[in-house]
């Protein structure tokens, strides 16, 4: 009964969404306050219903109700409780339900926290958002219903893909979806603005927090996915330029551009059409990502052709959303008037440069992701090419290097027109330290890739440059230190956010550079007692033993790591075989140091009692995760800036008094 | 009934939520420009603060202030010029919407849902347990557990793992069976029989859904020992699932030619062939064993059929030169050993299920053919000891 209640709640939510996509839109057109307000209540109602629906599915998983097909296919009575819960979204149907749940959460958030929004803008945005929701409800109920029943019920389930039975992946999809779906809000505001034919400062203020929230979650989602790949796949790698990864990276790049162009719209009343375009693009890329991952196109174009129902549905949805919004854009965007003017060398110019580089980068990733699919499709599966890391590294690094160089300069330039020479003079210390770090790297590394040197140099340039900007703001050493500290504490949260996000990126660049350029890998066969030396650390293999997990058998190896005879740590890598799905997974043993990760993997055993082992030293990897966390905290701080809590005007339309700024 | 009650309550709640916009009094609307004015005023405050903190210079302050003030004036002018349109439309459309939404939801749900199916939480289910008790499998499960414990201490016992696997397979727990066979496979150096058992258990664990790996293991088992019936049967099954019914029936016909006339499962295979023929619309009588199968049956095996599969299309390698040669040289002794193994298996089965009269009769005949009088007498004694039904 509970599963059926979930099904009914979902259907009811779809009907509410249909009403929400019509009533507030007409209300905004006719300036009918109750009709517009209908959007708030329906958004709340939708959230309530989808939450009930999601809870019902979770109940079926937790109680192992094997009369629900989705539970049979993705759960098992012996599975640990955490993965019974995360199994809810660890599959296609459940993850789509999570998608609409997050969509409903964002809708309800606009309804609840958007009391300062112009009512017509809010009504239209909620209406557009409901239209997106209707598409996804239909998709779920017609092609991917998680509440499908089997009768008589199965004896037991088929278990969740063991690769997904992992704490990192338990929270990765919700984070990623919060990011993807968050961009739907920016999209809805963009479409609402196009319908209204006006993009103004109030609009920009309201799009930016949603973009910030989405961007922060997406950053976290991508970082978690990458972290998971790093410790679970056992290759010591963290990013493979795999299409699924690219699918989440493209919206991130465009979202980053959007984040920056919103500032220009608010502060300078210009770049409006461009910003609206980016908002449409960011969500389109999110949908494209959903399509790529959910349609089966990635495994093979032909897998898509054999079971086209879902793929074609999302493809049509994608075409309607992207095609429709771009057509509306072409029709209405020319009416968006911009008043602000600026010189190329200025804060606006720097932000525009960021936009162009981010946009190009997203375009390049798109090309690299879709090209193999395209070739596969037109050659009818005869030609298969793969576009891998060499391509992406070759085009991505040259794009990102100038961007990071410009990132240190941009915040130092004033609005409207700036003096590049003056900004560069401020950065003399960064320049000197970047050269110094580059030279130090060059001496230390034994003639390997030049990108290692460039990476370290630009990372240190950006770190010092960002700190220089903060030092300038608090006038460090120009006024008494106590005053500087006071200024430091009183800096607006938005500026804290920027500093942390930029520092985070610099740390990530350092981590990527370290792991990319100087990873040391040793693959060998080791008998118990054997020792292998990697980057100055001695890894002694102490043998392996069999262990019985709740739903898997594991071979757990033991490595004792010493450096110059001093004990460092013990690593316990595992190789697990999940009995139900008969799949093997690796769990790397990792010990994190500031300078790098000690990383051990145990492989198959040989007849003589030895094991194949892989030992890595991955320099600086931890800085990637610290960097990602720093970016997330930055987005959160920026989001909490007081600017986003400016109140609603209070005067009535007949009065001519000045409105009160709600401060 | 409970379901309709809760669904009705949910629908009622939503109906009320959708009516709420009518309850709160309609405030007069504020011009859009006034929201902009608010932002601009806030920007001015922020600007002064920046200047006071020395974050921007005096000239920048003046320029920026002028710009914001200009926008402020423009917005103010717009606000006083554009008086918002009067509100049109009444409350009826909202009431109608609030009614229509739940009605449509019930209609739609009726098409897609199955309200009659109750919950089946595992903890409250009795059907699984009674099924086990009925067939007296509880003691066997106990046996399996103690065997498993012994094996964890002595994990190199190949025969132990195989026995454990077969026990679990009999109880109807293919997952655990697969896990046990998995241990035995490397220990037995991928012995074809163990390999076939492992593949079968995994297939059962996946509710009969083939994977490339499972299929490849059956192929490997068949290559190593073409007289094993299990791989033939499942390779045929894979073909049948790939909708190549005639191909499947052909493989099963070959199987019948390879195994002894009165093999235990022959009837089941014949039934499968008949069903495939009925579904595929061809005459099973037309199917003749292939030359390969006849050769295998005669112990003169020359070459194996191609490893093509309709549904799985695995990348399994064809037989190697050595394997072909070894199979071709299969001697009369090997063939005898095969028959012996089949008989032993039957005997094992009967130990587990001693009430099978026809089984005992088959076993007695088999011993007769093999000339093993001692065992023949023992089996006869067992058969006679059975109570007449």
PDB file of N, CA, C and O in Angstrom, chain A residues 1-2 4 7 29 31-32 35 37 63 65 76-77 116 119 149 154 196 198 200 202 205 266-268 414 416 487 580 582 642-643 647 651, chain B residues 21 24-25 32 34-36 38 42-43 46 53 60 67 71 78-79 85 87-90 93 109 112 114 117-120 122 125 175 182 202:
ATOM      1  N   UNK A   1       0.815  -1.208   0.000  1.00  0.00           N
ATOM      2  CA  UNK A   1       0.000   0.000   0.000  1.00  0.00           C
ATOM      3  C   UNK A   1       0.850   1.261   0.000  1.00  0.00           C
ATOM      4  O   UNK A   1       0.585   2.220  -0.705  1.00  0.00           O
ATOM      5  N   UNK A   2       1.964   1.184   0.784  1.00  0.00           N
ATOM      6  CA  UNK A   2       2.803   2.377   0.876  1.00  0.00           C
ATOM      7  C   UNK A   2       3.438   2.708  -0.463  1.00  0.00           C
ATOM      8  O   UNK A   2       3.487   3.868  -0.876  1.00  0.00           O
ATOM      9  N   UNK A   4       2.184   2.081  -3.303  1.00  0.00           N
ATOM     10  CA  UNK A   4       1.121   2.635  -4.147  1.00  0.00           C
ATOM     11  C   UNK A   4       0.822   4.085  -3.784  1.00  0.00           C
ATOM     12  O   UNK A   4       0.528   4.909  -4.639  1.00  0.00           O
ATOM     13  N   UNK A   7       3.288   6.141  -5.461  1.00  0.00           N
ATOM     14  CA  UNK A   7       2.928   6.262  -6.872  1.00  0.00           C
ATOM     15  C   UNK A   7       1.838   7.320  -7.059  1.00  0.00           C
ATOM     16  O   UNK A   7       1.935   8.210  -7.910  1.00  0.00           O
ATOM     17  N   UNK A  29       0.483  37.726 -16.303  1.00  0.00           N
ATOM     18  CA  UNK A  29       0.096  38.491 -17.482  1.00  0.00           C
ATOM     19  C   UNK A  29      -1.056  39.439 -17.162  1.00  0.00           C
ATOM     20  O   UNK A  29      -1.079  40.578 -17.590  1.00  0.00           O
ATOM     21  N   UNK A  31      -1.842  40.418 -14.119  1.00  0.00           N
ATOM     22  CA  UNK A  31      -1.593  41.095 -12.855  1.00  0.00           C
ATOM     23  C   UNK A  31      -2.630  40.720 -11.785  1.00  0.00           C
ATOM     24  O   UNK A  31      -3.148  41.572 -11.075  1.00  0.00           O
ATOM     25  N   UNK A  32      -2.950  39.456 -11.740  1.00  0.00           N
ATOM     26  CA  UNK A  32      -3.910  38.957 -10.769  1.00  0.00           C
ATOM     27  C   UNK A  32      -3.145  38.351  -9.584  1.00  0.00           C
ATOM     28  O   UNK A  32      -2.517  37.307  -9.707  1.00  0.00           O
ATOM     29  N   UNK A  35      -3.804  34.646  -8.400  1.00  0.00           N
ATOM     30  CA  UNK A  35      -3.343  33.687  -9.397  1.00  0.00           C
ATOM     31  C   UNK A  35      -1.829  33.551  -9.353  1.00  0.00           C
ATOM     32  O   UNK A  35      -1.278  32.478  -9.525  1.00  0.00           O
ATOM     33  N   UNK A  37      -0.066  34.173  -6.732  1.00  0.00           N
ATOM     34  CA  UNK A  37       0.266  33.533  -5.460  1.00  0.00           C
ATOM     35  C   UNK A  37       0.038  32.017  -5.512  1.00  0.00           C
ATOM     36  O   UNK A  37       0.615  31.259  -4.747  1.00  0.00           O
ATOM     37  N   UNK A  63      12.497  -1.652   4.182  1.00  0.00           N
ATOM     38  CA  UNK A  63      11.837  -2.868   4.668  1.00  0.00           C
ATOM     39  C   UNK A  63      12.029  -4.030   3.705  1.00  0.00           C
ATOM     40  O   UNK A  63      11.439  -5.084   3.898  1.00  0.00           O
ATOM     41  N   UNK A  65      10.930  -4.536   0.613  1.00  0.00           N
ATOM     42  CA  UNK A  65       9.655  -4.943   0.038  1.00  0.00           C
ATOM     43  C   UNK A  65       9.906  -5.408  -1.400  1.00  0.00           C
ATOM     44  O   UNK A  65       9.959  -4.607  -2.325  1.00  0.00           O
ATOM     45  N   UNK A  76      18.979  -5.928  -1.775  1.00  0.00           N
ATOM     46  CA  UNK A  76      19.121  -7.305  -1.326  1.00  0.00           C
ATOM     47  C   UNK A  76      18.963  -7.285   0.182  1.00  0.00           C
ATOM     48  O   UNK A  76      19.383  -6.341   0.836  1.00  0.00           O
ATOM     49  N   UNK A  77      18.370  -8.364   0.714  1.00  0.00           N
ATOM     50  CA  UNK A  77      18.061  -8.345   2.142  1.00  0.00           C
ATOM     51  C   UNK A  77      19.321  -8.231   3.001  1.00  0.00           C
ATOM     52  O   UNK A  77      19.277  -7.698   4.101  1.00  0.00           O
ATOM     53  N   UNK A 116      10.943  38.683  -1.217  1.00  0.00           N
ATOM     54  CA  UNK A 116      11.380  39.996  -1.693  1.00  0.00           C
ATOM     55  C   UNK A 116      11.425  40.077  -3.213  1.00  0.00           C
ATOM     56  O   UNK A 116      11.839  41.075  -3.776  1.00  0.00           O
ATOM     57  N   UNK A 119       6.632  40.016  -7.577  1.00  0.00           N
ATOM     58  CA  UNK A 119       5.690  38.893  -7.681  1.00  0.00           C
ATOM     59  C   UNK A 119       5.541  38.353  -9.101  1.00  0.00           C
ATOM     60  O   UNK A 119       5.434  37.146  -9.291  1.00  0.00           O
ATOM     61  N   UNK A 149       5.177  -2.774  -9.672  1.00  0.00           N
ATOM     62  CA  UNK A 149       5.090  -3.874  -8.711  1.00  0.00           C
ATOM     63  C   UNK A 149       5.317  -5.211  -9.397  1.00  0.00           C
ATOM     64  O   UNK A 149       5.106  -5.339 -10.607  1.00  0.00           O
ATOM     65  N   UNK A 154       9.203 -11.254  -5.244  1.00  0.00           N
ATOM     66  CA  UNK A 154      10.409 -12.054  -5.390  1.00  0.00           C
ATOM     67  C   UNK A 154      10.903 -12.489  -4.018  1.00  0.00           C
ATOM     68  O   UNK A 154      10.597 -11.874  -3.004  1.00  0.00           O
ATOM     69  N   UNK A 196       9.152  38.649 -19.829  1.00  0.00           N
ATOM     70  CA  UNK A 196       8.859  40.016 -19.384  1.00  0.00           C
ATOM     71  C   UNK A 196       9.547  41.051 -20.255  1.00  0.00           C
ATOM     72  O   UNK A 196       9.151  42.203 -20.282  1.00  0.00           O
ATOM     73  N   UNK A 198      12.533  42.141 -19.669  1.00  0.00           N
ATOM     74  CA  UNK A 198      13.370  43.047 -18.886  1.00  0.00           C
ATOM     75  C   UNK A 198      14.298  42.265 -17.971  1.00  0.00           C
ATOM     76  O   UNK A 198      13.935  41.300 -17.327  1.00  0.00           O
ATOM     77  N   UNK A 200      16.945  43.381 -15.072  1.00  0.00           N
ATOM     78  CA  UNK A 200      17.388  44.556 -14.331  1.00  0.00           C
ATOM     79  C   UNK A 200      18.190  44.128 -13.115  1.00  0.00           C
ATOM     80  O   UNK A 200      18.476  42.943 -12.907  1.00  0.00           O
ATOM     81  N   UNK A 202      17.424  43.999 -10.032  1.00  0.00           N
ATOM     82  CA  UNK A 202      16.732  43.091  -9.113  1.00  0.00           C
ATOM     83  C   UNK A 202      16.817  41.669  -9.634  1.00  0.00           C
ATOM     84  O   UNK A 202      17.006  40.717  -8.877  1.00  0.00           O
ATOM     85  N   UNK A 205      20.301  40.241  -9.005  1.00  0.00           N
ATOM     86  CA  UNK A 205      20.487  39.885  -7.602  1.00  0.00           C
ATOM     87  C   UNK A 205      19.832  38.577  -7.275  1.00  0.00           C
ATOM     88  O   UNK A 205      20.251  37.863  -6.382  1.00  0.00           O
ATOM     89  N   UNK A 266      24.408  43.117 -12.301  1.00  0.00           N
ATOM     90  CA  UNK A 266      23.924  43.831 -11.121  1.00  0.00           C
ATOM     91  C   UNK A 266      24.642  45.163 -10.952  1.00  0.00           C
ATOM     92  O   UNK A 266      24.019  46.186 -10.712  1.00  0.00           O
ATOM     93  N   UNK A 267      25.975  45.115 -11.069  1.00  0.00           N
ATOM     94  CA  UNK A 267      26.744  46.310 -10.739  1.00  0.00           C
ATOM     95  C   UNK A 267      26.744  47.338 -11.866  1.00  0.00           C
ATOM     96  O   UNK A 267      26.835  48.531 -11.620  1.00  0.00           O
ATOM     97  N   UNK A 268      26.718  46.860 -13.115  1.00  0.00           N
ATOM     98  CA  UNK A 268      26.976  47.779 -14.201  1.00  0.00           C
ATOM     99  C   UNK A 268      25.868  47.837 -15.236  1.00  0.00           C
ATOM    100  O   UNK A 268      26.008  48.519 -16.246  1.00  0.00           O
ATOM    101  N   UNK A 414      39.705  48.162 -11.324  1.00  0.00           N
ATOM    102  CA  UNK A 414      38.454  48.837 -10.978  1.00  0.00           C
ATOM    103  C   UNK A 414      37.413  48.653 -12.074  1.00  0.00           C
ATOM    104  O   UNK A 414      37.732  48.224 -13.174  1.00  0.00           O
ATOM    105  N   UNK A 416      34.676  49.776 -14.905  1.00  0.00           N
ATOM    106  CA  UNK A 416      34.640  50.709 -16.041  1.00  0.00           C
ATOM    107  C   UNK A 416      35.959  50.802 -16.800  1.00  0.00           C
ATOM    108  O   UNK A 416      36.055  50.467 -17.954  1.00  0.00           O
ATOM    109  N   UNK A 487      39.373  45.496   9.764  1.00  0.00           N
ATOM    110  CA  UNK A 487      38.874  45.517   8.391  1.00  0.00           C
ATOM    111  C   UNK A 487      38.711  44.107   7.848  1.00  0.00           C
ATOM    112  O   UNK A 487      37.746  43.785   7.136  1.00  0.00           O
ATOM    113  N   UNK A 580      26.359 -11.613  -4.761  1.00  0.00           N
ATOM    114  CA  UNK A 580      25.127 -11.656  -5.529  1.00  0.00           C
ATOM    115  C   UNK A 580      25.362 -11.304  -6.985  1.00  0.00           C
ATOM    116  O   UNK A 580      24.967 -12.021  -7.888  1.00  0.00           O
ATOM    117  N   UNK A 582      28.275 -11.096  -8.347  1.00  0.00           N
ATOM    118  CA  UNK A 582      29.521 -11.698  -8.803  1.00  0.00           C
ATOM    119  C   UNK A 582      30.413 -10.648  -9.465  1.00  0.00           C
ATOM    120  O   UNK A 582      30.902 -10.807 -10.576  1.00  0.00           O
ATOM    121  N   UNK A 642      24.815  39.828   2.860  1.00  0.00           N
ATOM    122  CA  UNK A 642      23.601  40.550   3.211  1.00  0.00           C
ATOM    123  C   UNK A 642      22.902  41.153   2.004  1.00  0.00           C
ATOM    124  O   UNK A 642      21.699  41.449   2.046  1.00  0.00           O
ATOM    125  N   UNK A 643      23.614  41.312   0.890  1.00  0.00           N
ATOM    126  CA  UNK A 643      22.979  41.903  -0.280  1.00  0.00           C
ATOM    127  C   UNK A 643      21.748  41.133  -0.720  1.00  0.00           C
ATOM    128  O   UNK A 643      20.819  41.685  -1.293  1.00  0.00           O
ATOM    129  N   UNK A 647      15.248  44.039   1.396  1.00  0.00           N
ATOM    130  CA  UNK A 647      13.813  43.809   1.537  1.00  0.00           C
ATOM    131  C   UNK A 647      12.980  44.265   0.362  1.00  0.00           C
ATOM    132  O   UNK A 647      13.465  44.849  -0.601  1.00  0.00           O
ATOM    133  N   UNK A 651       5.926  50.732  -0.312  1.00  0.00           N
ATOM    134  CA  UNK A 651       4.900  51.726  -0.618  1.00  0.00           C
ATOM    135  C   UNK A 651       3.890  51.138  -1.607  1.00  0.00           C
ATOM    136  O   UNK A 651       4.173  50.205  -2.328  1.00  0.00           O
TER     137      UNK A 651
ATOM    138  N   UNK B  21      -4.395  30.420  -1.848  1.00  0.00           N
ATOM    139  CA  UNK B  21      -4.163  31.763  -2.402  1.00  0.00           C
ATOM    140  C   UNK B  21      -5.400  32.650  -2.363  1.00  0.00           C
ATOM    141  O   UNK B  21      -5.283  33.878  -2.406  1.00  0.00           O
ATOM    142  N   UNK B  24      -5.807  34.514   1.766  1.00  0.00           N
ATOM    143  CA  UNK B  24      -5.102  35.726   2.201  1.00  0.00           C
ATOM    144  C   UNK B  24      -5.543  36.890   1.321  1.00  0.00           C
ATOM    145  O   UNK B  24      -5.664  36.766   0.118  1.00  0.00           O
ATOM    146  N   UNK B  25      -5.815  38.006   1.956  1.00  0.00           N
ATOM    147  CA  UNK B  25      -6.349  39.156   1.262  1.00  0.00           C
ATOM    148  C   UNK B  25      -5.418  39.640   0.166  1.00  0.00           C
ATOM    149  O   UNK B  25      -4.208  39.596   0.306  1.00  0.00           O
ATOM    150  N   UNK B  32       7.076  47.151 -10.544  1.00  0.00           N
ATOM    151  CA  UNK B  32       8.308  46.391 -10.677  1.00  0.00           C
ATOM    152  C   UNK B  32       9.542  47.274 -10.439  1.00  0.00           C
ATOM    153  O   UNK B  32      10.533  46.869  -9.832  1.00  0.00           O
ATOM    154  N   UNK B  34      10.062  49.526  -8.504  1.00  0.00           N
ATOM    155  CA  UNK B  34      10.393  49.821  -7.103  1.00  0.00           C
ATOM    156  C   UNK B  34      11.325  48.785  -6.492  1.00  0.00           C
ATOM    157  O   UNK B  34      12.072  49.087  -5.563  1.00  0.00           O
ATOM    158  N   UNK B  35      11.265  47.564  -7.038  1.00  0.00           N
ATOM    159  CA  UNK B  35      12.238  46.569  -6.577  1.00  0.00           C
ATOM    160  C   UNK B  35      13.641  46.970  -7.010  1.00  0.00           C
ATOM    161  O   UNK B  35      14.611  46.782  -6.288  1.00  0.00           O
ATOM    162  N   UNK B  36      13.742  47.530  -8.220  1.00  0.00           N
ATOM    163  CA  UNK B  36      15.040  48.008  -8.694  1.00  0.00           C
ATOM    164  C   UNK B  36      15.530  49.155  -7.819  1.00  0.00           C
ATOM    165  O   UNK B  36      16.695  49.221  -7.445  1.00  0.00           O
ATOM    166  N   UNK B  38      15.004  49.677  -4.793  1.00  0.00           N
ATOM    167  CA  UNK B  38      15.543  49.115  -3.561  1.00  0.00           C
ATOM    168  C   UNK B  38      16.981  48.646  -3.726  1.00  0.00           C
ATOM    169  O   UNK B  38      17.841  48.892  -2.886  1.00  0.00           O
ATOM    170  N   UNK B  42      20.414  50.200  -2.063  1.00  0.00           N
ATOM    171  CA  UNK B  42      21.333  49.362  -1.317  1.00  0.00           C
ATOM    172  C   UNK B  42      22.741  49.470  -1.885  1.00  0.00           C
ATOM    173  O   UNK B  42      23.726  49.492  -1.143  1.00  0.00           O
ATOM    174  N   UNK B  43      22.825  49.556  -3.206  1.00  0.00           N
ATOM    175  CA  UNK B  43      24.150  49.700  -3.828  1.00  0.00           C
ATOM    176  C   UNK B  43      24.819  50.986  -3.375  1.00  0.00           C
ATOM    177  O   UNK B  43      26.029  51.026  -3.155  1.00  0.00           O
ATOM    178  N   UNK B  46      26.206  50.517   0.041  1.00  0.00           N
ATOM    179  CA  UNK B  46      27.400  49.682  -0.038  1.00  0.00           C
ATOM    180  C   UNK B  46      28.595  50.490  -0.549  1.00  0.00           C
ATOM    181  O   UNK B  46      29.717  50.345  -0.070  1.00  0.00           O
ATOM    182  N   UNK B  53      35.693  52.678   4.021  1.00  0.00           N
ATOM    183  CA  UNK B  53      36.732  51.724   4.390  1.00  0.00           C
ATOM    184  C   UNK B  53      37.976  51.877   3.529  1.00  0.00           C
ATOM    185  O   UNK B  53      38.927  51.106   3.680  1.00  0.00           O
ATOM    186  N   UNK B  60      36.523  57.329  -8.044  1.00  0.00           N
ATOM    187  CA  UNK B  60      35.675  56.168  -8.380  1.00  0.00           C
ATOM    188  C   UNK B  60      34.330  56.261  -7.691  1.00  0.00           C
ATOM    189  O   UNK B  60      33.288  55.950  -8.284  1.00  0.00           O
ATOM    190  N   UNK B  67      26.447  57.250 -11.446  1.00  0.00           N
ATOM    191  CA  UNK B  67      25.819  56.268 -12.317  1.00  0.00           C
ATOM    192  C   UNK B  67      24.599  55.641 -11.640  1.00  0.00           C
ATOM    193  O   UNK B  67      23.532  55.514 -12.241  1.00  0.00           O
ATOM    194  N   UNK B  71      20.453  55.783 -12.557  1.00  0.00           N
ATOM    195  CA  UNK B  71      19.553  54.629 -12.719  1.00  0.00           C
ATOM    196  C   UNK B  71      18.379  54.725 -11.744  1.00  0.00           C
ATOM    197  O   UNK B  71      17.246  54.384 -12.076  1.00  0.00           O
ATOM    198  N   UNK B  78       9.965  55.622 -13.860  1.00  0.00           N
ATOM    199  CA  UNK B  78       9.181  54.509 -14.392  1.00  0.00           C
ATOM    200  C   UNK B  78       8.097  54.099 -13.396  1.00  0.00           C
ATOM    201  O   UNK B  78       6.956  53.830 -13.784  1.00  0.00           O
ATOM    202  N   UNK B  79       8.488  54.090 -12.113  1.00  0.00           N
ATOM    203  CA  UNK B  79       7.557  53.637 -11.082  1.00  0.00           C
ATOM    204  C   UNK B  79       6.336  54.547 -11.005  1.00  0.00           C
ATOM    205  O   UNK B  79       5.212  54.086 -10.839  1.00  0.00           O
ATOM    206  N   UNK B  85      -1.534  47.555 -13.875  1.00  0.00           N
ATOM    207  CA  UNK B  85      -2.879  47.279 -14.380  1.00  0.00           C
ATOM    208  C   UNK B  85      -3.756  46.761 -13.245  1.00  0.00           C
ATOM    209  O   UNK B  85      -3.277  46.122 -12.320  1.00  0.00           O
ATOM    210  N   UNK B  87      -6.218  44.353 -11.450  1.00  0.00           N
ATOM    211  CA  UNK B  87      -6.301  42.905 -11.440  1.00  0.00           C
ATOM    212  C   UNK B  87      -7.566  42.437 -12.151  1.00  0.00           C
ATOM    213  O   UNK B  87      -8.642  42.962 -11.927  1.00  0.00           O
ATOM    214  N   UNK B  88      -7.390  41.425 -13.014  1.00  0.00           N
ATOM    215  CA  UNK B  88      -8.551  40.862 -13.706  1.00  0.00           C
ATOM    216  C   UNK B  88      -8.747  39.414 -13.286  1.00  0.00           C
ATOM    217  O   UNK B  88      -7.850  38.786 -12.769  1.00  0.00           O
ATOM    218  N   UNK B  89      -9.898  38.870 -13.530  1.00  0.00           N
ATOM    219  CA  UNK B  89     -10.134  37.446 -13.265  1.00  0.00           C
ATOM    220  C   UNK B  89     -10.524  37.208 -11.830  1.00  0.00           C
ATOM    221  O   UNK B  89     -10.001  37.834 -10.919  1.00  0.00           O
ATOM    222  N   UNK B  90     -11.433  36.284 -11.627  1.00  0.00           N
ATOM    223  CA  UNK B  90     -11.953  36.028 -10.284  1.00  0.00           C
ATOM    224  C   UNK B  90     -11.343  34.808  -9.648  1.00  0.00           C
ATOM    225  O   UNK B  90     -10.271  34.354 -10.048  1.00  0.00           O
ATOM    226  N   UNK B  93     -11.631  30.259 -11.425  1.00  0.00           N
ATOM    227  CA  UNK B  93     -10.645  29.375 -12.078  1.00  0.00           C
ATOM    228  C   UNK B  93      -9.767  28.639 -11.067  1.00  0.00           C
ATOM    229  O   UNK B  93      -9.427  27.476 -11.281  1.00  0.00           O
ATOM    230  N   UNK B 109      -3.915   7.735 -12.058  1.00  0.00           N
ATOM    231  CA  UNK B 109      -3.357   6.672 -11.219  1.00  0.00           C
ATOM    232  C   UNK B 109      -4.063   5.348 -11.507  1.00  0.00           C
ATOM    233  O   UNK B 109      -3.444   4.287 -11.537  1.00  0.00           O
ATOM    234  N   UNK B 112      -2.301   3.612 -14.225  1.00  0.00           N
ATOM    235  CA  UNK B 112      -0.907   3.174 -14.082  1.00  0.00           C
ATOM    236  C   UNK B 112      -0.645   2.380 -12.807  1.00  0.00           C
ATOM    237  O   UNK B 112       0.330   1.642 -12.753  1.00  0.00           O
ATOM    238  N   UNK B 114      -1.283  -0.108  -9.196  1.00  0.00           N
ATOM    239  CA  UNK B 114      -1.869  -1.391  -8.823  1.00  0.00           C
ATOM    240  C   UNK B 114      -2.260  -1.331  -7.355  1.00  0.00           C
ATOM    241  O   UNK B 114      -1.575  -1.864  -6.496  1.00  0.00           O
ATOM    242  N   UNK B 117      -2.283  -4.389  -4.630  1.00  0.00           N
ATOM    243  CA  UNK B 117      -1.139  -5.126  -4.084  1.00  0.00           C
ATOM    244  C   UNK B 117      -0.713  -4.503  -2.757  1.00  0.00           C
ATOM    245  O   UNK B 117      -0.390  -3.328  -2.700  1.00  0.00           O
ATOM    246  N   UNK B 118      -0.714  -5.305  -1.668  1.00  0.00           N
ATOM    247  CA  UNK B 118      -0.319  -4.749  -0.366  1.00  0.00           C
ATOM    248  C   UNK B 118       1.201  -4.643  -0.228  1.00  0.00           C
ATOM    249  O   UNK B 118       1.935  -4.967  -1.162  1.00  0.00           O
ATOM    250  N   UNK B 119       1.672  -4.191   0.935  1.00  0.00           N
ATOM    251  CA  UNK B 119       3.107  -4.185   1.227  1.00  0.00           C
ATOM    252  C   UNK B 119       3.602  -5.610   1.431  1.00  0.00           C
ATOM    253  O   UNK B 119       2.860  -6.449   1.912  1.00  0.00           O
ATOM    254  N   UNK B 120       4.865  -5.842   1.134  1.00  0.00           N
ATOM    255  CA  UNK B 120       5.479  -7.118   1.453  1.00  0.00           C
ATOM    256  C   UNK B 120       6.818  -6.909   2.134  1.00  0.00           C
ATOM    257  O   UNK B 120       7.842  -7.304   1.596  1.00  0.00           O
ATOM    258  N   UNK B 122      10.010  -7.627   4.110  1.00  0.00           N
ATOM    259  CA  UNK B 122      10.644  -8.929   4.266  1.00  0.00           C
ATOM    260  C   UNK B 122      10.400  -9.515   5.650  1.00  0.00           C
ATOM    261  O   UNK B 122      10.139 -10.697   5.805  1.00  0.00           O
ATOM    262  N   UNK B 125       7.186 -11.440   6.079  1.00  0.00           N
ATOM    263  CA  UNK B 125       6.777 -12.417   5.068  1.00  0.00           C
ATOM    264  C   UNK B 125       6.900 -13.824   5.602  1.00  0.00           C
ATOM    265  O   UNK B 125       7.888 -14.190   6.217  1.00  0.00           O
ATOM    266  N   UNK B 175      23.052 -17.740  -4.933  1.00  0.00           N
ATOM    267  CA  UNK B 175      24.090 -16.739  -4.660  1.00  0.00           C
ATOM    268  C   UNK B 175      25.215 -17.346  -3.845  1.00  0.00           C
ATOM    269  O   UNK B 175      26.398 -17.251  -4.175  1.00  0.00           O
ATOM    270  N   UNK B 182      32.949 -20.375  -6.672  1.00  0.00           N
ATOM    271  CA  UNK B 182      34.001 -19.437  -7.066  1.00  0.00           C
ATOM    272  C   UNK B 182      35.312 -19.805  -6.374  1.00  0.00           C
ATOM    273  O   UNK B 182      36.381 -19.673  -6.943  1.00  0.00           O
ATOM    274  N   UNK B 202      25.709 -18.772 -10.975  1.00  0.00           N
ATOM    275  CA  UNK B 202      25.633 -17.321 -11.195  1.00  0.00           C
ATOM    276  C   UNK B 202      24.422 -16.982 -12.035  1.00  0.00           C
ATOM    277  O   UNK B 202      23.740 -15.977 -11.830  1.00  0.00           O
TER     278      UNK B 202
END
